[in-house]
Coordinates of C-alpha atoms in Angstrom, one line a residue:
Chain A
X1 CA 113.7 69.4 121.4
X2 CA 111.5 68.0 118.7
X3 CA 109.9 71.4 118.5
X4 CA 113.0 73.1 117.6
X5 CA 113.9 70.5 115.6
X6 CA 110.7 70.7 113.2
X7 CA 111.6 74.4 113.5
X8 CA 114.3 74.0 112.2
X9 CA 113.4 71.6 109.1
X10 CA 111.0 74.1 107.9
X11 CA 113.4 76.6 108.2
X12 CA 115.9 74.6 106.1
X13 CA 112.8 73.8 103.8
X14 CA 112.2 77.0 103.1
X15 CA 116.0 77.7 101.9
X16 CA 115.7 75.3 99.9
X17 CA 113.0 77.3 98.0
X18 CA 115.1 80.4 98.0
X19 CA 118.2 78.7 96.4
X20 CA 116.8 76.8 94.1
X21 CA 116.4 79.7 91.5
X22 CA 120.0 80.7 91.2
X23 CA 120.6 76.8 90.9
X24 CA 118.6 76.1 88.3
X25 CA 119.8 79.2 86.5
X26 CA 123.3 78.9 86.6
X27 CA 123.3 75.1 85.8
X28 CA 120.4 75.6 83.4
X29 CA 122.3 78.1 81.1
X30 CA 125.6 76.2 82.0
X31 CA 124.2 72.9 80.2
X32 CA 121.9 74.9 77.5
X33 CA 123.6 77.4 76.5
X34 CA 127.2 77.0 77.0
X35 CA 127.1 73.2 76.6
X36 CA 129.6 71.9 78.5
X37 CA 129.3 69.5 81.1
X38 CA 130.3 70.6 85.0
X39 CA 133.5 70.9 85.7
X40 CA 133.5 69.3 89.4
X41 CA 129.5 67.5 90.2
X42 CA 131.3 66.7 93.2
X43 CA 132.7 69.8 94.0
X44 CA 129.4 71.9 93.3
X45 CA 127.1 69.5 95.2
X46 CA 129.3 69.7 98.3
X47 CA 128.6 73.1 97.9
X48 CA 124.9 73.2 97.5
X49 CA 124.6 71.7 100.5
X50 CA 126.8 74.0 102.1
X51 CA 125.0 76.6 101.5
X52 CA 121.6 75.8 102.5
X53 CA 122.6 74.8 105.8
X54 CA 124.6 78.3 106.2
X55 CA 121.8 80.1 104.8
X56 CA 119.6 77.8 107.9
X57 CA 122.0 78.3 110.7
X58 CA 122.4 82.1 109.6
X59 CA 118.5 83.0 110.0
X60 CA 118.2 80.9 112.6
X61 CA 120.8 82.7 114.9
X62 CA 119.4 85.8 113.5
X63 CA 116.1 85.6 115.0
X64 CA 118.1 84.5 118.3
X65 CA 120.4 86.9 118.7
X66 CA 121.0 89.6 116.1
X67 CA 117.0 90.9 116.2
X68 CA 116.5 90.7 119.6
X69 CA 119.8 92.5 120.5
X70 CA 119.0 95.4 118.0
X71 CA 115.8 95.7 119.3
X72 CA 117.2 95.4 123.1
X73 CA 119.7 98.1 122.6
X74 CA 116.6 100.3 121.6
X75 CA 114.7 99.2 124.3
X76 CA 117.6 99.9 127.3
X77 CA 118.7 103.3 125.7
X78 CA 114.8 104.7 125.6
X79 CA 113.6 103.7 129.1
X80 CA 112.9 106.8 131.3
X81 CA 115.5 105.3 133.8
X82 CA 118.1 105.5 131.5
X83 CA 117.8 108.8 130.0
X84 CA 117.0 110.1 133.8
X85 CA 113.2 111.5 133.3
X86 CA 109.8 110.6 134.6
X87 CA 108.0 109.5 131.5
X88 CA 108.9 109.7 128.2
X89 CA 106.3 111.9 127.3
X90 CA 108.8 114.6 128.4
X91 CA 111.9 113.8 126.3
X92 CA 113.1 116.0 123.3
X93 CA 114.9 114.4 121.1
X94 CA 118.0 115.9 122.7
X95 CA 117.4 113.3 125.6
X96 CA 118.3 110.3 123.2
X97 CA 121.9 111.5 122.2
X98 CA 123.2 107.8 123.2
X99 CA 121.3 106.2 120.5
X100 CA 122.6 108.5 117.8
X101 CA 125.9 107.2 119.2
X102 CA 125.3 103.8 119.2
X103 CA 124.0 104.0 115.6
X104 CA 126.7 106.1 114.5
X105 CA 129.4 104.0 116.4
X106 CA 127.6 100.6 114.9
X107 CA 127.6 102.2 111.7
X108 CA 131.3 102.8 111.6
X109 CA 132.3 99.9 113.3
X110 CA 130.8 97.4 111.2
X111 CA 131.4 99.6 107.3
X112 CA 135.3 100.1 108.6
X113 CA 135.8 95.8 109.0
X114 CA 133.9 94.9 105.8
X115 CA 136.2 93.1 103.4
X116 CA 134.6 93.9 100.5
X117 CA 134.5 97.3 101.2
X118 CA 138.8 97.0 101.9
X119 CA 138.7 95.1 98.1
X120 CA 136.8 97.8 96.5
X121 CA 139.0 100.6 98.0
X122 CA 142.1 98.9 97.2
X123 CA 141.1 98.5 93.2
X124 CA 140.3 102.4 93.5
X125 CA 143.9 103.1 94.7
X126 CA 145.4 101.4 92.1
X127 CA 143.2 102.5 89.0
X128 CA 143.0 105.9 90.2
X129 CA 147.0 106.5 90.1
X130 CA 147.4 106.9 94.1
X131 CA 144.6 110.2 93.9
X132 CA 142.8 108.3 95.9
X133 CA 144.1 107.1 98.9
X134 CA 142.5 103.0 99.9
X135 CA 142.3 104.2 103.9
X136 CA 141.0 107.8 102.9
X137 CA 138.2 106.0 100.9
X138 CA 137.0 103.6 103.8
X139 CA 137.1 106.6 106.3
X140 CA 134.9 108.1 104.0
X141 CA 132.6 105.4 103.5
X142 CA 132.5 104.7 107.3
X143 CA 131.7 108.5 108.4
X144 CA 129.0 108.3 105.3
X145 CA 127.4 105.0 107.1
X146 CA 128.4 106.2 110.7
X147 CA 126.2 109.7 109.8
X148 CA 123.7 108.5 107.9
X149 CA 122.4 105.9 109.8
X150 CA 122.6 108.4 113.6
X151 CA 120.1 110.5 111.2
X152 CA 117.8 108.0 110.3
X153 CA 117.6 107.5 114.0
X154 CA 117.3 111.1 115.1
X155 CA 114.2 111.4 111.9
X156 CA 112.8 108.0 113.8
X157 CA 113.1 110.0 117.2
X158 CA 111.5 113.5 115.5
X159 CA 109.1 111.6 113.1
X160 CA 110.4 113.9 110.5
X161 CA 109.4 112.3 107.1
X162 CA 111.8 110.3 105.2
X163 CA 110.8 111.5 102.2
X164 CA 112.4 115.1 102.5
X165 CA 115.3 113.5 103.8
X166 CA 115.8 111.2 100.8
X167 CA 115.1 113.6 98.5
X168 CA 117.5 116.5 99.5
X169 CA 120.0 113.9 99.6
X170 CA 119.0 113.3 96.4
X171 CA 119.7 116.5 95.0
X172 CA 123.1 116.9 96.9
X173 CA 124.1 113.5 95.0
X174 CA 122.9 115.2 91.7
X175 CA 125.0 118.3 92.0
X176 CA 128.2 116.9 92.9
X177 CA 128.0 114.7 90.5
X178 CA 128.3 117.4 88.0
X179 CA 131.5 118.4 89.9
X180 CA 133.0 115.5 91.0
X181 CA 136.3 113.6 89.2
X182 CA 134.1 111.3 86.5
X183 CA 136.5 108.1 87.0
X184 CA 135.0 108.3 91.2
X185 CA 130.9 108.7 90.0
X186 CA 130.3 104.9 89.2
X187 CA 132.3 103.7 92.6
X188 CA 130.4 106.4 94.6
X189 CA 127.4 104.7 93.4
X190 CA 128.1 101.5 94.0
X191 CA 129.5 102.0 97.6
X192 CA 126.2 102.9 98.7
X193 CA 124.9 99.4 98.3
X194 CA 128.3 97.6 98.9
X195 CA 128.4 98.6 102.6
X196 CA 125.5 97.7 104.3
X197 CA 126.2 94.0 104.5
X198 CA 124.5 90.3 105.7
X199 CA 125.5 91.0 109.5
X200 CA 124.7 94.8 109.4
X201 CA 121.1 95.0 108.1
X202 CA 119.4 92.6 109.8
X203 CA 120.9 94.2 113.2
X204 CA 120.1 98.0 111.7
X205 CA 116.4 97.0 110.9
X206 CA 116.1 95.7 114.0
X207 CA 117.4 99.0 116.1
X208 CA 115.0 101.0 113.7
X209 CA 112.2 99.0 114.7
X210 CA 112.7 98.8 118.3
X211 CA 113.4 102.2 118.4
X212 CA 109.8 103.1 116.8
X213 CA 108.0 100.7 119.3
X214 CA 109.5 102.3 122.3
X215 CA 108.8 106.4 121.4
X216 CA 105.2 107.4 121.9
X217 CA 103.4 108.5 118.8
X218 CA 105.7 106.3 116.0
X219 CA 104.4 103.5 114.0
X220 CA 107.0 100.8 113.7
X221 CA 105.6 100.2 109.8
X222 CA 106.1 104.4 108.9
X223 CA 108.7 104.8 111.1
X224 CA 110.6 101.9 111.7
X225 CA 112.3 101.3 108.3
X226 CA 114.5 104.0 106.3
X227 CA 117.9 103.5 108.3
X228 CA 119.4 101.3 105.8
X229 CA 117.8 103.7 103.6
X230 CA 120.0 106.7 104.9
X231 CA 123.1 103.7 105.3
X232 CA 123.4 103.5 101.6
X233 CA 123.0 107.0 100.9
X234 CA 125.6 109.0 103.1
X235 CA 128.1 107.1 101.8
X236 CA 127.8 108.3 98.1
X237 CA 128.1 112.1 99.1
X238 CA 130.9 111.1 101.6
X239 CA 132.9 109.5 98.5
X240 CA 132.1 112.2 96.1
X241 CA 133.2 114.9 98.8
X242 CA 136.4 112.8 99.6
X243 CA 137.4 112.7 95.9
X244 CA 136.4 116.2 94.9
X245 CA 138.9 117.3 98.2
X246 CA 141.4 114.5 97.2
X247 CA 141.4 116.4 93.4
X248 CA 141.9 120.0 95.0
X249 CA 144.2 119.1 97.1
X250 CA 146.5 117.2 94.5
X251 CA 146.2 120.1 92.1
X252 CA 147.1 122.5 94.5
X253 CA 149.9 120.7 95.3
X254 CA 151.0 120.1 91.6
X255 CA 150.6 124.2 91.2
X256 CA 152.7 124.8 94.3
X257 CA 155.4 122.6 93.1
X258 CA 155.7 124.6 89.5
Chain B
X1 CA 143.1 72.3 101.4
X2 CA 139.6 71.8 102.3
X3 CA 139.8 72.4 106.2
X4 CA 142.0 75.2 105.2
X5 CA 139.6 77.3 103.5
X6 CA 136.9 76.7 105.8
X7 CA 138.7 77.9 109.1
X8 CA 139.5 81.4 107.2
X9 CA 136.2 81.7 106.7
X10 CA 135.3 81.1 110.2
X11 CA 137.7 83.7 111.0
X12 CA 136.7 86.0 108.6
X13 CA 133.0 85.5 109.2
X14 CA 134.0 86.3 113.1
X15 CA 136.0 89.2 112.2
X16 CA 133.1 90.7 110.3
X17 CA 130.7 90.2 113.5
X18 CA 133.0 91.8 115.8
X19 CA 132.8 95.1 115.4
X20 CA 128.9 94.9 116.2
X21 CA 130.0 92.4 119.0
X22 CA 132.0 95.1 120.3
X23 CA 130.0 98.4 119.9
X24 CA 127.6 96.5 121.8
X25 CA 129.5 95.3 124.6
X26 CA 131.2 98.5 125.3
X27 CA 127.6 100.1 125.5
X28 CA 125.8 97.3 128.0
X29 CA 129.2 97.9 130.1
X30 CA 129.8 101.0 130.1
X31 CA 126.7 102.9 129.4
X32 CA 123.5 100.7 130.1
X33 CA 124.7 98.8 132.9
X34 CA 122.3 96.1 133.3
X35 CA 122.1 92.6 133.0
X36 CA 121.1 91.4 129.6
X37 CA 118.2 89.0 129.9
X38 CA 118.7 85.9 127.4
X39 CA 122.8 85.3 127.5
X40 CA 122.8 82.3 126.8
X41 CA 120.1 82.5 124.0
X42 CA 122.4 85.1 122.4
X43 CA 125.3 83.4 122.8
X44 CA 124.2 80.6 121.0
X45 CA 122.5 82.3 118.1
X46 CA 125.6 84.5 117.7
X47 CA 127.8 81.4 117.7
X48 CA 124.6 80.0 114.5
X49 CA 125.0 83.4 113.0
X50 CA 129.0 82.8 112.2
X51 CA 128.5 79.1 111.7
X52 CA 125.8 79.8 109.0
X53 CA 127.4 82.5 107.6
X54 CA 130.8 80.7 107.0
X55 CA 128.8 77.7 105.5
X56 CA 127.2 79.8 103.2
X57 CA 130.2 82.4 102.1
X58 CA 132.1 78.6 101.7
X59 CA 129.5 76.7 100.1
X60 CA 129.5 79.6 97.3
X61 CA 133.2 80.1 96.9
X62 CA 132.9 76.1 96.0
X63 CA 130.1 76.5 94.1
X64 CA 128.1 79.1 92.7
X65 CA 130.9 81.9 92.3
X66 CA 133.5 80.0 90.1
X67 CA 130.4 78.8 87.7
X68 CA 128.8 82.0 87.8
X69 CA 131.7 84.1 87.5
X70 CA 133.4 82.3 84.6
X71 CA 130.1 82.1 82.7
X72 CA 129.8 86.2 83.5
X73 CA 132.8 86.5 81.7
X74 CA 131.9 84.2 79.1
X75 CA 128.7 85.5 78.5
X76 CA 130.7 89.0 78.3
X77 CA 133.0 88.3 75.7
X78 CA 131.0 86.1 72.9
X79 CA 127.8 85.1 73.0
X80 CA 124.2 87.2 71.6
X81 CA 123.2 90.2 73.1
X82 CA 120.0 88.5 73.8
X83 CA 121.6 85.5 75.6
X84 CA 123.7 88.0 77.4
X85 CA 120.4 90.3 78.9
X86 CA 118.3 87.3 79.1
X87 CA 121.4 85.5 81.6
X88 CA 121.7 89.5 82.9
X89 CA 117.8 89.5 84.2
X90 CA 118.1 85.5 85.3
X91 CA 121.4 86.6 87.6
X92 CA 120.2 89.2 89.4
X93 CA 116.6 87.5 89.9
X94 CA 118.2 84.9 91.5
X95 CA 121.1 86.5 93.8
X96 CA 118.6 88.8 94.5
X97 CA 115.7 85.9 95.6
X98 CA 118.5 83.6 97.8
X99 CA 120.0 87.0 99.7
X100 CA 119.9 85.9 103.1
X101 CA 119.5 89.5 104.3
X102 CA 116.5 90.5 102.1
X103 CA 114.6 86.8 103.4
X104 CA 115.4 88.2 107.0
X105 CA 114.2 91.6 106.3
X106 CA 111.2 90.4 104.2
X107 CA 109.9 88.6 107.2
X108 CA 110.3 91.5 109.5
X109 CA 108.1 93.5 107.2
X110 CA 105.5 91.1 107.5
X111 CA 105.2 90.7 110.6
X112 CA 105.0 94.4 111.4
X113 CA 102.7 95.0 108.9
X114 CA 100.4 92.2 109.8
X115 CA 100.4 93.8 113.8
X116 CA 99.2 97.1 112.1
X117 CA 96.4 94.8 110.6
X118 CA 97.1 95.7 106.8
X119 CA 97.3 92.3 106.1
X120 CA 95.5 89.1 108.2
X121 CA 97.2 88.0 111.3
X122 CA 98.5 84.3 110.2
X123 CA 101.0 82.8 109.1
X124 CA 100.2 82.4 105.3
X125 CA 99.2 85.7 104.8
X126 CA 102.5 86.6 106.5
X127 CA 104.6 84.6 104.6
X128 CA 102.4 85.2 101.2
X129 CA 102.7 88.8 101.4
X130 CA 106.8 88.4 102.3
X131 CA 107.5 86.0 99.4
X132 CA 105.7 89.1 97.2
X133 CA 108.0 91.4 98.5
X134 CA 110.7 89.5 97.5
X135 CA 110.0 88.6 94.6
X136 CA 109.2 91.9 93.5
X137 CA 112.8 93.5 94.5
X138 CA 114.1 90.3 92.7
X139 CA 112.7 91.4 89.7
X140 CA 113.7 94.7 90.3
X141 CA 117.3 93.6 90.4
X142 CA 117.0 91.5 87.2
X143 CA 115.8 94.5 85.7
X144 CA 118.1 97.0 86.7
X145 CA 121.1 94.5 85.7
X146 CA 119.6 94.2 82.2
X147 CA 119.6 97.4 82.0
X148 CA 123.2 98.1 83.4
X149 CA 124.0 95.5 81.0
X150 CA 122.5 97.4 78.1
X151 CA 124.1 100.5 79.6
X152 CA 127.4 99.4 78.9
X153 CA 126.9 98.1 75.8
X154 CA 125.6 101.2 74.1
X155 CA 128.1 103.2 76.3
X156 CA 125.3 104.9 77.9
X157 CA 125.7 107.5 80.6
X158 CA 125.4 106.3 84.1
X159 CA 124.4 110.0 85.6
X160 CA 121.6 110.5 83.5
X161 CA 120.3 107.0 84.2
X162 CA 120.4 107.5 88.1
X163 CA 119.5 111.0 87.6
X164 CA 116.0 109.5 85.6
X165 CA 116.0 106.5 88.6
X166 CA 115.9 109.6 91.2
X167 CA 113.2 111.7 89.4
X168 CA 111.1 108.3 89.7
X169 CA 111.4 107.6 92.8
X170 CA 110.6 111.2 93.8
X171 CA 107.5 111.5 91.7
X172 CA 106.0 108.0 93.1
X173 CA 106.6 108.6 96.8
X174 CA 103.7 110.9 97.1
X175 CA 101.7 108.4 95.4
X176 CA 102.4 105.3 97.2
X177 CA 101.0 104.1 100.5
X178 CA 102.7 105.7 103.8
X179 CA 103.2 102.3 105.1
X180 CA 105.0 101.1 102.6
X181 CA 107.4 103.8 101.6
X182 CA 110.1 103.0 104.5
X183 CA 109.9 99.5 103.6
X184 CA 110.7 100.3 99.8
X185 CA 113.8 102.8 100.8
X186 CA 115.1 100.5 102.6
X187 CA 114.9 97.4 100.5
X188 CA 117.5 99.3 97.7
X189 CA 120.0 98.9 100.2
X190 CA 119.1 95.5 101.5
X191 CA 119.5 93.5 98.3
X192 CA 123.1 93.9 97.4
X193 CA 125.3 92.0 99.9
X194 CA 126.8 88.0 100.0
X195 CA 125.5 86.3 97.0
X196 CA 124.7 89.6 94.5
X197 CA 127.3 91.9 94.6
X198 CA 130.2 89.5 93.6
X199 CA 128.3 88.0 91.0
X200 CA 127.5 91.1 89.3
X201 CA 130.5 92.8 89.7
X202 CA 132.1 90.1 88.0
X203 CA 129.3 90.3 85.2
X204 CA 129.8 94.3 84.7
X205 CA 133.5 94.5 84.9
X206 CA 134.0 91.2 82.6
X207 CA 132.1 93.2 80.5
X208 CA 133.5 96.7 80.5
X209 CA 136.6 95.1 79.9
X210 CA 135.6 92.6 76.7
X211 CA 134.3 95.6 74.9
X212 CA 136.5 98.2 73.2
X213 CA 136.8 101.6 73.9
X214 CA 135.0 100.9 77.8
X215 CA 136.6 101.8 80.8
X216 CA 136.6 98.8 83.5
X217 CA 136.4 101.5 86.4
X218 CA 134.3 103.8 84.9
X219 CA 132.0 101.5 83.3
X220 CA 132.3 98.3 84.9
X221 CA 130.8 99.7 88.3
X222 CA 127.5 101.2 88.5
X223 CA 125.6 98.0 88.4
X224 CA 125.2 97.8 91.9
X225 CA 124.1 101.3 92.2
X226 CA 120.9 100.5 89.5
X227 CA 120.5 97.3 91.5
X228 CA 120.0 99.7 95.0
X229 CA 118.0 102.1 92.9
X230 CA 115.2 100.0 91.1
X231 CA 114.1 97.9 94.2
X232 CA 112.6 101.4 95.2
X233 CA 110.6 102.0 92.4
X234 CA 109.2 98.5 92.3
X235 CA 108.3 98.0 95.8
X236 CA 106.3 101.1 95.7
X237 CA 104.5 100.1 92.6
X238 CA 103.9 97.2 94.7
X239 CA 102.6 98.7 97.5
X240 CA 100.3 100.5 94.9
X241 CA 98.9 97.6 93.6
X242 CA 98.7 95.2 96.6

C-alpha cells in the first residue's frame, strides 16, 4: 500500500514537472505582456490542481490497463493455438488476418466517437456550403484511420520498411493535392493529427509493440513503432479522395440539372 | 454548475473509451475465447484512465483554455509580430511538453530502447533519454507553430510548405539511425491531441480571421498539420546527434 502510494507521488511529482511550462507561460505573458491581472485566481487554481491529478490518474491507469491490454490483444491473436499451426515459424502473414481486423476495427471504432473529430466535420459542413457532407467526412476519416493502421500492422507482420510506405504515401498526398478542391487541403492536413487521440495512442503503441515482440525475426524498437505513423496519414488521402468525389459528383449533378 | 460540468465530462470521457472497450470485448468473446488474466487490474486502471482523463479535460476547460484562448485571440488581433511568434513558439512548447500521450509514449520508447541496450539499463538513463525526446518534439511543435504563424501572416502557401516538410523528411530517413526512425514517425502523430490541438486552433483561426483578406478555413487550419510534420524531422536529427 505504501508502495503504491510512493508510486504514486512520484508519479504526481513528475506531472508537476510536465505542467509547469504551459503555466508559467500562459500566466507569465498574461501578467507581462498583456498586463492585466487574472480574471478568476480561484477559478484557475482549482483548475491547476485538476489537472495534475487527471494527468496522474490518466498514466497511472494507462500502465494498468490500456498497455497491457494492447499488448495482450497482440499476444492472444499471435499464439500458434489461436491461429491453428505448430509454431510460428510457419505462418505467412495471411495466418494473422484477425489482427489486421482488430486494428482496423479499433481504428474505426475509436476515430468514428471522437468529439473533436464530430466539431471539426461539423465547421466543414457549414463553411463548405453543404459540398461536404459532416457524416461523409467522419466515414472518411474513420476508413483513413481504420486502413492505415491494419497496414502498419500487416508491414509489422512482413517487416517491410516503413520508409517506402511513408514515402509513397507521401507522394499520393502530393499529387492530389494539386487536384483536390483548395478550401479541403488545410482540413485534410490537419485531420491527420486531429484523430489519433489521448485514449487511442497509448493503446495503438502498445498493439504495435506487442505485436513486434511476439513474431520471430522483429525488433520491437525498428518494428514496433510506425502505426500511429500510418493512423495520421490515411486519413489525409481518405479526405482529399472524399472531397475530390464530393466535387465530381456535385458538378455532375449541377450539369445534369441544366 | 460546477457538478454539472464535471459529470458531462465523465460521460464524455467514457463515451470516448468505449469504442476501444467494445472492439475489445467483442474480440476476447467472440474470437479469442480465453480468460483474461489481470480483470481486476484492468478494471481498475480503466475506471483511473476515465477518472484522470475527465480531471484533466475539466481542470483545462477551467483553466488553461479560457486564458489561453482569449490571449490567442488577443495576441491575433493587436499586439507585435514578435510578441505574437515569440507567444506562438512558447504555446506549442508547452502543450506540446504537458501532452499526456506523448509522456506515455516517451516512456515506452525508453524502455524499449534501453532492452535493446542502446542506452544503459536504469532508470535515469531511461528517464534522461525520455525527457530528451520530449523536449525535442516540443520544440519541434513551437517551431512549426511559429512558423504556421508566420505563414499566415505573409499569406504563404500551405502546399509548398508541407511539400518542402515532406522532401525533408524523405532525404533524412536514410541518414538517421534504424532504431530511431519508427519512433520519429510516430511521434508527428502523437503530439497533437488534449491540451495542443484546441489551443492552437484557437491561435490559427483567431488569426486568419483578425487579418484581412485571410480565409479562416483555408488559412486558419494547417497548423496542426506543421505541428504532425516537424516532430519528424527533429526527432531524427535527434537520433543523429544522440
Amino acid at each position: 500500500m505504501t508502495a503504491a502510494l510512493l508510486h504514486f507521488l512520484t508519479g504526481l511529482l513528475a506531472t508537476c514537472r510536465d505542467i509547469l511550462p504551459i503555466a508559467v507561460i500562459i500566466i507569465g505573458f498574461q501578467v507581462l505582456i498583456i498586463r492585466k491581472p487574472m480574471a478568476h485566481p480561484k477559478k484557475m487554481l482549482i483548475g491547476f490542481v485538476c489537472v495534475l491529478l487527471g494527468v496522474a490518474f490518466f498514466l497511472e491507469g494507462l500502465e494498468m490497463a490500456l498497455f497491457p491490454l494492447g499488448k495482450l490483444m497482440a499476444k492472444q491473436l499471435t499464439t500458434p493455438e489461436f491461429l491453428g499451426i505448430a509454431n510460428l515459424q510457419q505462418a505467412t502473414w495471411q495466418s494473422y488476418f484477425w489482427i489486421y481486423i482488430f486494428a482496423a476495427s479499433i481504428g474505426f471504432a475509436t476515430t468514428f466517437a471522437e468529439p473533436s473529430l464530430l466539431a471539426v466535420a461539423l465547421k466543414a459542413e457549414q463553411i463548405s456550403g453543404g459540398t461536404i457532407h459532416a457524416f461523409g467526412l467522419r466515414c472518411a476519416v474513420s476508413i483513413g484511420v481504420a486502413f492505415g493502421i491494419a497496414l502498419g500492422a500487416f508491414r509489422i507482420v512482413t517487416g517491410f520498411e516503413l520508409y517506402y510506405f511513408i514515402i509513397v504515401g507521401y507522394i499520393i498526398v502530393i499529387i492530389q493535392t494539386a487536384f483536390a478542391p483548395k478550401i479541403i487541403i488545410g482540413l485534410a492536413y490537419d485531420s491527420g493529427g486531429v484523430t489519433t487521440s489521448t485514449v487511442t495512442v497509448p493503446l495503438v503503441t502498445a498493439l504495435g509493440l506487442g505485436l513486434a515482440q511476439a513474431i520471430p525475426g522483429r525488433n520491437p524498437l525498428i518494428d514496433g513503432f510506425g502505426l500511429i505513423a500510418f493512423a495520421s496519414l490515411f486519413p489525409i488521402i481518405t479526405v482529399l479522395g472524399y472531397a475530390q468525389i464530393a466535387q465530381w459528383l456535385t458538378r455532375r449533378n449541377r450539369s445534369s440539372k441544366l | 454548475m460546477l457538478k454539472h460540468g464535471f459529470i458531462k465530462q465523465l460521460i464524455s470521457s467514457f463515451l470516448s473509451l468505449l469504442p476501444i472497450l467494445a472492439v475489445v470485448l467483442v474480440f476476447q468473446v467472440l474470437i479469442i475465447q480465453q480468460p483474461i488474466a489481470d480483470v481486476t487490474g484492468m478494471i481498475v486502471g480503466v475506471l483511473l484512465v476515465i477518472l484522470g482523463l475527465t480531471l484533466f479535460v475539466y481542470g483545462l476547460e477551467q483553466s488553461l483554455f479560457p486564458v489561453g484562448e482569449s490571449m490567442a485571440y488577443a495576441f491575433a488581433r493587436k499586439g507585435s509580430v514578435f510578441w505574437l511568434l515569440l507567444f506562438a513558439f512558447c504555446l506549442g512548447f508547452g502543450t506540446t511538453v504537458a501532452e499526456p500521450a506523448l509522456i506515455a509514449v516517451a516512456d515506452e520508447a525508453a524502455m524499449v530502447t534501453s532492452k535493446s541496450h542502446l542506452i544503459a539499463q536504469t532508470d535515469a538513463a531511461r528517464s534522461q533519454y525520455a525527457l530528451g525526446l520530449r523536449i525535442t518534439v516540443a520544440l519541434s511543435v513551437g517551431f512549426a507553430i511559429l512558423v504556421g504563424v508566420l505563414r499566415i501572416i505573409r499569406g504563404w502557401s500551405l502546399y509548398y510548405l508541407i511539400i518542402c516538410g515532406y522532401c525533408a523528411v524523405v532525404i533524412m530517413t536514410p541518414f538517421a539511425p534504424a532504431e530511431i526512425i519508427g519512433i520519429a514517425y510516430d511521434s508527428g502523430g502523437v503530439t497533437t491531441s488534449t491540451i495542443t490541438v484546441p489551443l492552437v486552433t484557437a491561435l490559427g483561426v483567431g488569426l486568419a480571421s483578425a487579418i484581412k483578406g485571410r480565409n479562416p478555413m483555408l488559412d486558419g487550419f494547417g497548423l496542426i498539420a506543421f505541428a504532425s510534420l516537424t516532430p519528424m524531422v527533429f526527432v531524427m536529427a535527434y537520433g543523429m546527434i544522440w
